[in-house]
Amino acid sequence: MNLLEAKKEIEILIQTIQEYSYAYYQEDTSKVSDYEFDQLLLRLQDLEEKFPELRDPNSPTQRVGGTITKAFETVLHKYPMLSLGNTYSEAELLAFDTRVRKGLEDAPFEYFCEQKFDGVSISLIYEKGVLVRAITRGDGEKGDNVTENVKTIHTVPLRLKDGDVPEYFEVRGEIFLSRKVFDMLNREKEEMGEPLLSNPRNSASGTLKLQNSSIAAKRKLDIYCYYLLGENIPAKTHEECIQLLKKWGFPLSPTSQKCSHIAEVITYIHEWETKRHSLPLDTDGIVLKINNLEHQRLLGFTSKSPKWAISFKYKAQSITTLLENITYQVGRTGAITPVAELKPVSLAGTIVKRASLHNANEMQRLDIRIGDTVFVEKGGEIIPKITGVQLENRKQDSLPIQYITHCPECNTPLVRYETEANHYCPNREKCPPQILGRMEHFISRNAMNIENLGTETIRGLIDKHIIQYPSDLYKLTYEMLNGLEIQTVSDKKGGNNIRSLREKSAENIIHSIQKSKQEPFENVLFAIGIRYVGKTTAEKLATHFQNIDALMNASYQDLISAPEIGEKIAQSIQHFFQNPQNITFIHALKTAGLHFQIKEKESNSPSNILENKTFVISGTFKRWEREELQNIIKQNGGKLLSSISKKLDYLVVGENMGPAKLEKAKELNITMITEEEFLTLLSQ
């Protein structure tokens, strides 16, 4: 294939992929199967690698991210991103309406109403129909350039399919994390023993500031656009601007409505006060704008906000109830979570009985006590949280709560690490909830995927001292399980329910355990339960180190040189393998026949041309993503270092390289090569 043929096919692929993406993300329609879509994307990626000069910075292949940003550029807004004034009552809305009428000298006007979503404001800048920058609100005058992370959001158009657009325009929108994705991320964090995300809004904001856009891509952010700015916009009303955004392929909230007068606005507010809970994201109010753009210009701005728009904030759904007790839960990693046991109360359509108090610091901040009347809200309209105490109702004889000093399950003294807010039970080997939690994690779908083995059966086997470590599962036999009596949940009268494992159940369990021995190394690595090593991190480690022995013997520098491995994960890995009991555990799993190295067909290196050579990569590259270049170095025998030192042989230099690294490399007289020179080195 020559350059011209490749160019033509790339253009067709980009157009086709964009059409399928628009149908899937904007119209909820799948025109092709996931497999067919992935094949188109792989073909495009292959052509871009073979013809790097044809790679478009806004190609659909950029959705997966990969750019590393050490510091975000500060950019001035062409049009300031002002905040809105807030109202909290219908009387304040009527007063706003009166001010507008006076400002327009009683000329007729309309309102345009939209939901006020709880996300992160963004300004998308387009030139000739192509996304060139994405800037956060910042202080309203200037914000951070987060373009690479925003490009990973599938609903953000990178290149407009409609060619009839202004030379330059800006689109304002709200980037958010849906409730569904937020819950999924928290489940993953729980599996890794990490602190849970507090709310979707903060999580979306944090994702936009991630330095690695490939991680941002996995967060599945979304956006609703709500405003169009520019000097040659073919529209006279805000409603017409919204229709243009729809025509050009921008994602819009389905909740907007034009209102003829303030009474219709108030009706809209009442209608959405309960309907908003059915939306896929959080919203805490509505925004009303004057529809006519000329009217907006006449009304103008204050120093902080437009005079032609205002927000109405719904009152947070809050209720009081009695704090009956505080209990403490022990997680798989030994983390202790205090839980408020509440007198059941109805809140936002659900019955709330419990609320997390997070840690000792939060309990101290609230100065919460047993018997207090507490205020409960739905945090982000999802998670019940205690926001305060009704002090006037506090009993005079109430006493401050002393945080527990020993594990509520095994009575082991708790520890608290210097950099963490949580307390931990260090009795990893004998604390029942930790044993059960590790077993449940080990057999889970993303780990060893052992089916037919439920929580009650595992608990029964632990209670009978048949198993204590996950490796004990591989010692089970059909004879041990067949007819085994398992105690289940106690009945209301205080008795015990007993069930026996029947022949078929015993057979299925043994079969599933044997089948799990075929799970690949990355699954085994995730299953063994190293703190902070989730599914994706386990895959990265497996690919980088190839086998468990290399990982066990890796130095701190070796670990942090692996893709996406930071200090916290590296320290956790070293701590895990420094424990003799964990080494015994790994040995038992090896004896059982589990895979502790990448399959041979995956580990064959193309050559050893870079053997005994060390590399540091800095900047961005045209031919490869950063991780691809790292893999090429490793596959050809080279070694990656995390920092520049006298031990370094080559610094591979890309665009936007950090000045500090450049200065240090010159100071130490390190050989610096471009990606073209690296190719030459590879071919020698």
XYZ file of C-alpha atoms in Angstrom:
684
model
C 0.000 0.000 0.000
C 1.386 3.404 -0.946
C 0.959 6.693 0.937
C -2.005 7.865 -1.156
C -3.912 4.598 -0.686
C -3.225 4.655 3.047
C -4.433 8.263 3.298
C -7.684 7.399 1.574
C -8.339 4.324 3.757
C -7.499 6.240 6.957
C -10.005 8.974 6.029
C -12.727 6.379 5.393
C -11.940 4.550 8.651
C -12.025 7.759 10.706
C -15.363 8.790 9.189
C -16.871 5.319 9.714
C -15.651 5.013 13.313
C -16.931 8.505 14.142
C -20.368 7.639 12.736
C -20.569 4.419 14.751
C -19.337 6.199 17.898
C -21.919 8.965 17.499
C -24.706 6.421 17.072
C -23.555 4.470 20.137
C -22.845 7.331 22.543
C -25.401 9.920 21.387
C -28.282 7.852 20.006
C -27.852 4.705 22.121
C -27.747 2.606 18.935
C -25.210 -0.126 18.108
C -24.809 -0.248 14.322
C -22.058 -2.875 14.497
C -20.897 -5.432 17.050
C -18.157 -4.571 19.538
C -15.866 -6.982 17.697
C -16.425 -5.286 14.318
C -15.871 -1.852 15.866
C -12.637 -3.009 17.527
C -11.387 -4.451 14.243
C -11.928 -1.090 12.502
C -10.043 0.662 15.300
C -7.186 -1.851 15.134
C -6.934 -1.417 11.361
C -6.749 2.363 11.783
C -4.112 2.004 14.489
C -2.077 -0.331 12.272
C -2.142 2.120 9.344
C -1.162 5.025 11.600
C 1.827 3.040 12.862
C 2.925 2.144 9.325
C 2.374 5.706 8.052
C 3.093 7.948 11.079
C 3.054 11.054 8.889
C -0.690 10.454 8.357
C -1.503 10.202 12.081
C -4.156 12.766 13.008
C -3.857 14.195 16.560
C -7.655 13.934 16.744
C -7.896 10.395 15.399
C -10.312 8.029 17.203
C -7.233 6.045 18.261
C -6.393 8.919 20.651
C -9.423 8.048 22.791
C -7.348 5.503 24.739
C -4.910 8.166 25.912
C -1.253 7.574 26.683
C 0.102 11.116 26.911
C 2.061 11.908 30.068
C 1.622 15.448 31.392
C 3.986 16.547 34.166
C 2.509 20.043 34.531
C -0.661 21.509 33.072
C -0.255 24.670 31.004
C -2.189 27.708 32.272
C -4.267 29.323 29.519
C -6.175 32.622 29.483
C -9.854 32.353 28.576
C -10.839 34.386 25.529
C -14.300 34.693 27.079
C -14.201 34.664 30.914
C -15.959 31.720 32.575
C -18.089 33.567 35.105
C -20.039 32.000 37.944
C -23.808 32.278 38.355
C -25.731 33.956 41.122
C -27.760 31.551 43.280
C -31.359 31.680 44.476
C -33.034 29.385 46.969
C -36.682 30.451 46.902
C -39.465 31.301 44.474
C -39.542 34.835 45.908
C -35.918 35.346 44.824
C -36.791 34.050 41.340
C -39.634 36.554 41.077
C -37.248 39.324 42.132
C -34.826 38.232 39.367
C -37.701 38.303 36.870
C -38.548 41.867 37.965
C -34.927 42.985 37.454
C -34.880 41.479 33.959
C -38.139 43.215 32.975
C -36.790 46.512 34.207
C -33.509 46.010 32.347
C -35.332 45.183 29.093
C -37.843 48.003 29.626
C -40.754 45.548 29.584
C -39.866 44.134 26.155
C -41.236 40.560 25.780
C -38.710 37.802 26.486
C -38.459 34.045 27.077
C -36.472 31.843 29.449
C -34.469 28.724 28.676
C -34.188 26.242 31.565
C -31.590 23.503 32.082
C -30.563 21.218 34.923
C -27.542 22.368 36.951
C -25.314 19.307 36.938
C -22.751 18.628 39.646
C -19.629 18.211 37.551
C -16.575 20.120 36.329
C -16.978 23.081 33.965
C -14.916 22.939 30.791
C -14.384 25.118 27.728
C -13.831 23.256 24.446
C -12.169 25.363 21.739
C -12.565 24.454 18.070
C -10.738 25.819 15.051
C -11.883 24.792 11.569
C -14.078 22.134 13.158
C -11.229 20.478 15.092
C -10.818 20.378 18.882
C -7.607 22.272 19.657
C -7.852 22.946 23.411
C -9.885 22.028 26.465
C -9.529 24.404 29.419
C -10.871 24.130 32.963
C -12.714 27.052 34.592
C -9.823 27.816 36.942
C -10.373 31.267 38.437
C -12.653 32.291 35.561
C -9.944 34.317 33.827
C -7.507 31.469 33.234
C -7.596 27.696 33.566
C -5.574 24.534 32.973
C -5.076 22.972 29.563
C -6.378 19.409 30.016
C -6.857 18.621 26.326
C -5.243 15.171 26.320
C -7.478 13.936 29.133
C -10.620 15.435 27.584
C -9.846 13.714 24.268
C -10.406 10.371 26.011
C -14.085 11.238 26.605
C -15.915 9.389 23.842
C -18.796 11.859 23.639
C -16.532 14.870 22.990
C -16.289 15.408 19.191
C -12.647 15.590 18.125
C -13.516 16.619 14.574
C -17.001 17.794 13.626
C -18.859 15.706 11.078
C -20.711 18.815 9.846
C -18.293 20.958 7.827
C -20.477 24.081 7.921
C -19.123 25.525 11.166
C -17.541 28.851 12.175
C -13.772 29.262 11.847
C -13.491 29.573 15.644
C -15.946 28.848 18.449
C -16.080 27.646 22.051
C -18.422 25.154 23.652
C -19.014 25.197 27.389
C -19.996 21.981 29.133
C -20.046 20.029 32.360
C -17.820 16.955 32.626
C -19.155 14.324 34.996
C -18.847 10.791 36.284
C -22.119 8.885 36.112
C -23.427 7.180 39.234
C -23.004 3.787 37.542
C -19.314 4.367 36.750
C -18.699 5.908 40.186
C -20.094 2.789 41.876
C -17.995 0.560 39.604
C -14.796 2.465 40.446
C -15.544 2.204 44.158
C -16.095 -1.551 43.865
C -12.681 -1.842 42.205
C -11.067 0.288 44.922
C -12.702 -1.835 47.598
C -11.188 -4.941 45.985
C -7.746 -3.293 46.096
C -8.142 -2.212 49.714
C -7.954 1.472 48.748
C -10.005 4.302 50.326
C -13.268 4.808 48.430
C -13.935 7.857 46.271
C -15.958 10.426 48.203
C -18.327 11.627 45.453
C -18.657 11.685 41.651
C -17.902 15.402 41.312
C -14.532 15.276 43.082
C -13.684 12.090 41.204
C -14.374 13.765 37.843
C -12.244 16.760 38.839
C -9.382 14.513 39.959
C -9.545 12.495 36.738
C -9.119 15.637 34.622
C -5.885 16.369 36.504
C -4.383 12.889 36.079
C -0.958 13.080 34.484
C -1.451 9.912 32.443
C -4.310 10.200 29.944
C -4.515 6.402 29.522
C -5.654 6.179 33.161
C -8.143 9.008 32.561
C -9.551 7.012 29.624
C -10.439 4.133 31.947
C -12.516 6.414 34.196
C -15.216 6.754 31.494
C -15.979 10.420 32.004
C -18.908 11.962 30.136
C -20.065 15.476 29.287
C -23.208 17.532 28.705
C -22.728 20.718 26.655
C -24.852 23.760 27.411
C -23.429 26.934 25.830
C -22.014 28.105 22.490
C -19.691 31.112 22.120
C -18.154 32.794 19.098
C -18.224 35.856 16.888
C -19.933 34.414 13.819
C -22.497 32.056 15.313
C -25.553 31.752 13.010
C -28.105 32.005 15.816
C -30.235 34.678 17.492
C -31.334 32.731 20.562
C -29.798 30.365 23.064
C -32.255 27.705 21.907
C -30.923 28.022 18.353
C -27.359 27.673 19.710
C -28.382 24.446 21.445
C -29.851 23.151 18.176
C -26.561 23.937 16.407
C -24.645 21.987 19.050
C -27.000 19.066 18.498
C -26.543 19.290 14.730
C -22.741 19.337 15.087
C -22.761 16.220 17.245
C -22.295 17.531 20.787
C -23.925 15.649 23.695
C -26.808 17.556 25.288
C -28.894 17.004 28.379
C -32.437 15.822 27.497
C -33.825 17.975 30.324
C -33.812 21.487 28.811
C -37.016 23.422 28.165
C -37.992 26.853 26.807
C -40.401 28.755 29.087
C -42.571 31.704 28.068
C -42.652 33.318 31.521
C -41.514 32.886 35.131
C -44.596 30.850 36.097
C -43.555 28.161 33.586
C -40.038 28.248 35.057
C -41.440 27.530 38.522
C -43.542 24.675 37.108
C -40.364 23.253 35.520
C -38.578 23.487 38.884
C -41.349 21.613 40.682
C -41.510 18.943 37.977
C -37.782 18.179 38.149
C -37.447 18.284 41.937
C -38.185 14.546 42.038
C -37.588 13.574 38.378
C -33.919 14.574 38.653
C -33.210 11.529 40.835
C -33.779 9.313 37.779
C -30.939 10.977 35.835
C -27.611 9.130 35.474
C -25.715 11.878 37.343
C -26.111 14.311 40.202
C -27.918 17.632 39.902
C -28.576 20.177 42.619
C -30.714 22.779 40.868
C -31.637 24.441 37.586
C -30.188 27.273 35.486
C -32.474 29.754 33.757
C -31.203 32.016 31.005
C -32.777 34.737 28.901
C -33.249 33.062 25.538
C -32.646 36.003 23.175
C -28.915 36.676 22.628
C -29.481 40.392 21.972
C -31.363 40.628 25.269
C -28.388 38.950 26.952
C -26.078 41.604 25.473
C -28.349 44.436 26.664
C -28.533 43.091 30.217
C -24.765 42.578 30.408
C -22.686 41.411 33.362
C -21.655 42.258 36.876
C -17.979 41.786 37.768
C -18.694 38.169 38.761
C -21.757 36.902 36.889
C -24.147 37.544 33.981
C -27.286 39.575 34.689
C -29.266 37.446 32.218
C -28.876 34.090 33.967
C -29.257 32.710 37.467
C -29.374 29.331 39.184
C -32.041 27.983 41.500
C -30.631 25.535 44.069
C -32.782 22.732 45.408
C -32.581 22.280 49.140
C -30.429 19.278 50.013
C -32.657 16.442 51.140
C -31.895 16.228 54.826
C -33.628 14.665 57.786
C -32.912 14.040 61.465
C -32.807 10.674 63.131
C -31.346 8.967 66.204
C -27.820 7.576 66.307
C -28.422 4.287 68.083
C -24.934 2.821 67.962
C -21.569 2.804 66.221
C -20.173 -0.467 64.925
C -16.821 -1.201 63.306
C -16.304 -3.235 60.141
C -13.074 -5.037 59.252
C -12.174 -5.167 55.563
C -10.079 -7.641 53.567
C -6.941 -5.552 54.109
C -7.635 -5.081 57.819
C -8.902 -1.506 57.399
C -11.404 -0.534 60.109
C -14.493 1.433 59.041
C -16.768 2.955 61.710
C -20.461 2.736 60.794
C -23.306 4.775 62.276
C -26.295 2.574 63.127
C -29.342 4.829 62.711
C -32.988 4.630 63.622
C -34.475 3.782 60.179
C -35.629 6.884 58.312
C -36.958 7.569 54.798
C -34.686 9.796 52.695
C -34.831 10.522 48.938
C -36.995 7.476 48.300
C -34.988 4.934 50.298
C -34.888 3.721 53.906
C -31.595 4.709 55.521
C -30.394 2.574 58.439
C -26.629 3.021 58.310
C -24.051 5.596 57.246
C -20.270 5.360 57.015
C -18.296 7.563 59.406
C -15.112 6.877 57.401
C -12.433 7.128 60.120
C -11.513 8.466 63.558
C -10.757 11.938 62.175
C -14.289 12.307 60.805
C -15.833 11.139 64.068
C -13.748 13.681 65.952
C -14.707 16.461 63.545
C -18.422 15.744 64.034
C -18.022 15.194 67.801
C -20.703 12.545 67.377
C -22.065 10.605 70.371
C -24.394 7.652 70.958
C -27.953 8.928 71.500
C -27.396 12.104 69.456
C -30.004 13.369 67.030
C -28.048 13.652 63.789
C -28.648 15.316 60.430
C -28.504 12.863 57.530
C -28.229 13.812 53.860
C -27.715 11.878 50.676
C -24.142 12.752 49.705
C -24.266 13.537 45.991
C -27.858 12.275 46.146
C -26.459 8.727 46.474
C -24.578 7.908 49.660
C -26.129 8.606 53.074
C -23.867 10.766 55.197
C -24.083 12.429 58.592
C -23.562 16.170 58.212
C -23.940 17.302 61.812
C -25.433 16.924 65.268
C -28.518 18.642 66.699
C -26.691 19.823 69.813
C -29.776 21.257 71.553
C -31.155 17.700 71.794
C -27.956 16.198 73.219
C -28.348 14.548 76.599
C -26.344 16.147 79.399
C -24.797 12.846 80.455
C -23.572 11.924 76.939
C -19.883 11.128 76.671
C -17.449 11.591 73.763
C -16.797 8.394 71.826
C -13.409 6.809 72.289
C -12.295 5.175 69.058
C -11.662 1.460 69.547
C -8.105 0.364 70.261
C -8.537 -3.356 69.462
C -9.999 -5.241 66.520
C -13.726 -5.907 67.087
C -13.327 -9.385 65.564
C -10.075 -10.787 66.963
C -9.157 -8.318 69.733
C -5.726 -7.565 68.244
C -4.384 -4.043 69.046
C -5.004 -1.742 66.095
C -2.266 0.164 64.266
C -2.426 3.487 62.451
C 0.180 4.333 59.829
C 1.600 7.827 59.821
C 0.332 8.863 56.380
C -3.140 7.284 56.614
C -6.414 8.198 58.308
C -7.604 4.615 58.790
C -6.819 2.228 61.629
C -5.832 -1.352 60.715
C -5.930 -4.762 62.318
C -2.479 -6.285 61.691
C -3.641 -9.848 62.468
C -3.804 -10.774 58.800
C -3.478 -14.519 59.358
C -6.147 -15.143 62.026
C -8.688 -12.284 61.881
C -11.901 -13.969 60.544
C -13.213 -11.118 58.311
C -9.783 -10.718 56.745
C -9.536 -14.449 56.044
C -13.034 -14.500 54.542
C -12.402 -11.298 52.563
C -9.191 -12.669 51.051
C -10.953 -15.894 50.089
C -13.818 -13.985 48.436
C -11.323 -11.817 46.570
C -9.271 -14.844 45.470
C -12.242 -16.693 43.934
C -13.844 -13.596 42.337
C -14.472 -13.374 38.589
C -11.534 -11.038 37.843
C -9.173 -13.177 39.917
C -9.258 -17.003 39.891
C -12.895 -17.123 38.755
C -13.833 -20.122 40.926
C -17.546 -20.655 40.381
C -19.960 -22.705 42.523
C -18.200 -21.618 45.710
C -20.315 -19.097 47.634
C -19.640 -16.997 50.724
C -21.597 -19.307 53.056
C -19.659 -22.362 51.900
C -16.343 -20.549 52.340
C -17.362 -19.357 55.811
C -18.376 -22.897 56.733
C -15.043 -24.308 55.558
C -13.189 -21.638 57.558
C -15.289 -22.291 60.683
C -14.482 -25.995 60.469
C -10.766 -25.144 60.091
C -10.636 -26.937 56.742
C -9.214 -23.863 54.997
C -7.358 -20.783 56.229
C -5.381 -19.613 53.192
C -6.589 -19.456 49.560
C -3.957 -22.073 48.721
C -5.872 -24.518 50.942
C -8.638 -24.578 48.313
C -6.366 -26.673 46.089
C -6.085 -29.329 48.816
C -9.842 -29.940 48.879
C -11.124 -33.273 47.596
C -14.531 -34.565 46.625
C -14.531 -36.840 49.666
C -13.886 -33.885 51.998
C -16.844 -31.924 50.591
C -19.480 -34.558 49.844
C -22.006 -34.546 52.687
C -20.203 -31.810 54.608
C -22.611 -29.920 56.864
C -22.412 -26.121 56.592
C -23.948 -23.744 59.120
C -25.786 -20.899 57.382
C -27.380 -17.675 58.658
C -29.169 -17.991 62.008
C -32.956 -17.969 61.895
C -35.178 -15.490 63.762
C -35.611 -17.827 66.759
C -31.889 -17.938 67.366
C -31.355 -21.431 65.977
C -28.964 -22.420 63.218
C -29.757 -23.486 59.692
C -27.647 -26.445 58.609
C -27.267 -27.619 55.033
C -25.261 -30.448 53.559
C -23.193 -30.241 50.409
C -24.653 -32.764 48.011
C -22.746 -34.881 45.490
C -23.341 -32.552 42.556
C -22.349 -29.440 44.562
C -19.155 -31.125 45.711
C -18.344 -32.182 42.135
C -18.977 -28.663 40.784
C -16.770 -27.032 43.420
C -13.846 -29.397 42.769
C -14.251 -28.946 38.995
C -14.218 -25.118 39.314
C -11.123 -25.205 41.512
C -9.255 -27.419 39.018
C -10.394 -25.234 36.116
C -9.012 -22.125 37.862
C -5.493 -23.478 37.441
C -5.701 -22.351 33.812
C -6.101 -18.670 34.736
C -3.204 -16.550 33.392
C -0.424 -15.034 35.487
C -2.014 -11.559 35.643
C -5.176 -13.042 37.200
C -3.140 -14.990 39.761
C -1.171 -11.852 40.595
C -4.397 -9.927 41.189
C -5.845 -12.817 43.208
C -3.021 -13.017 45.757
C -4.188 -9.680 47.111
C -1.232 -7.287 47.211
C -2.571 -4.024 48.551
C -3.178 -1.342 45.870
C -2.591 -3.885 43.061
C -5.874 -3.954 41.183
C -6.738 -5.823 38.019
C -5.154 -3.327 35.618
C -2.025 -2.868 37.732
C -1.595 -6.658 37.926
C -1.720 -6.844 34.130
C 0.935 -4.122 33.833
C 3.203 -5.843 36.355
C 2.795 -9.238 34.696
C 3.685 -7.840 31.276
C 6.651 -5.885 32.624
C 8.254 -8.510 34.878
C 7.068 -11.635 33.001
C 7.178 -13.910 36.093
C 6.673 -13.861 39.861
C 10.359 -14.401 40.699
C 11.396 -11.269 38.803
C 8.697 -9.318 40.613
C 9.655 -10.712 44.037
C 13.318 -9.795 43.515
C 12.666 -6.391 41.950
C 14.276 -3.392 43.616
C 12.336 -0.248 44.412
C 13.858 1.438 41.327
C 12.878 -1.560 39.180
C 9.292 -1.322 40.409
C 8.749 2.389 39.837
C 10.251 2.072 36.352
C 7.360 -0.223 35.408
C 4.419 1.426 33.587
C 2.022 3.291 35.906
C 3.664 2.026 39.115
C 4.091 4.800 41.667
C 5.757 4.999 45.059
C 2.770 3.745 47.050
C 2.279 0.621 44.923
C 6.017 -0.100 44.804
C 6.293 0.113 48.595
C 3.249 -2.128 49.021
C 4.707 -4.790 46.690
C 8.028 -4.804 48.549
C 6.262 -4.977 51.918
C 4.173 -7.955 50.703
C 7.178 -9.991 49.592
C 9.152 -9.182 52.728
C 6.608 -11.188 54.744
C 7.778 -14.847 55.041
C 4.160 -16.046 55.309
C 3.410 -14.541 51.902
C 6.409 -16.308 50.391
C 5.097 -19.587 51.836
C 1.667 -18.755 50.368
C 3.162 -18.173 46.882
C 5.128 -21.421 47.107
C 1.939 -23.343 48.005
C 0.135 -21.877 44.965
C 3.082 -22.801 42.745
C 2.927 -26.364 44.081
C -0.794 -26.418 43.292
C 0.049 -25.717 39.642
C -1.036 -22.077 39.176
C 0.574 -19.936 36.469
C 3.245 -17.591 37.766
C 4.708 -16.450 34.483
C 3.461 -15.030 31.206
C 2.775 -17.738 28.665
C 5.853 -18.557 26.621
C 4.380 -17.318 23.359
C 3.957 -13.893 24.942
C 7.404 -13.704 26.522
C 9.547 -14.357 23.450
C 11.688 -11.246 22.889
C 12.243 -10.056 19.286
C 15.989 -9.685 19.987
C 18.619 -8.912 22.589
C 20.027 -5.965 20.618
C 19.550 -3.609 23.601
C 20.921 -5.994 26.218
C 22.855 -4.271 29.044
C 21.650 -0.860 27.813
C 19.611 1.460 30.055
C 17.000 3.960 28.895
C 14.871 6.834 30.164
C 11.975 8.096 28.027
C 10.857 11.723 28.171
C 8.290 13.680 26.169
C 5.715 12.588 23.588
C 6.374 10.753 20.333
C 4.867 10.635 16.848
C 5.436 6.958 16.093
C 4.621 5.340 19.454
C 2.683 5.840 22.597
C 4.976 6.001 25.623
C 4.022 2.528 26.860
C 4.603 1.014 23.396
C 8.130 2.413 23.366
C 8.789 1.030 26.854
C 7.646 -2.431 25.737
C 9.886 -2.315 22.639
C 12.900 -1.526 24.821
C 12.118 -4.382 27.219
C 11.326 -6.872 24.444
C 14.727 -6.187 22.900
C 16.670 -6.710 26.119
C 16.933 -3.116 27.306
C 16.259 -1.874 30.816
C 14.182 1.145 31.831
C 15.276 3.499 34.580
C 12.979 5.921 36.387
C 15.419 8.824 36.629
C 18.539 10.260 35.014
C 21.817 9.218 36.617
C 25.357 8.285 35.644
C 24.141 4.702 35.110
C 21.987 5.824 32.168
C 23.079 4.983 28.616
C 20.386 6.716 26.551
C 17.754 9.409 27.050
C 15.082 8.995 24.342
C 13.842 12.522 23.702
C 10.365 13.378 22.430
C 8.399 16.600 22.108
C 7.576 18.698 25.192
C 10.395 17.183 27.215
C 10.754 18.583 30.722
C 13.554 21.191 31.047
C 14.831 19.707 34.331
C 15.571 16.319 32.718
C 17.219 18.014 29.739
C 19.463 20.065 32.011
C 20.474 17.078 34.127
C 21.190 14.938 31.036
C 23.499 17.646 29.667
C 25.184 18.027 33.041
C 25.959 14.257 33.192
C 26.834 14.107 29.471
C 24.129 11.492 28.784
C 23.641 10.420 25.168
C 20.306 11.844 23.934
C 18.577 10.262 20.937
C 15.383 10.994 19.005
C 12.853 8.284 18.145
C 14.367 8.106 14.626
C 17.828 7.553 16.131
C 16.331 4.944 18.461
C 15.009 3.105 15.368
C 18.496 3.186 13.880
C 19.923 1.795 17.124
C 17.309 -0.959 17.083
C 18.104 -1.962 13.492
C 21.886 -2.236 13.957
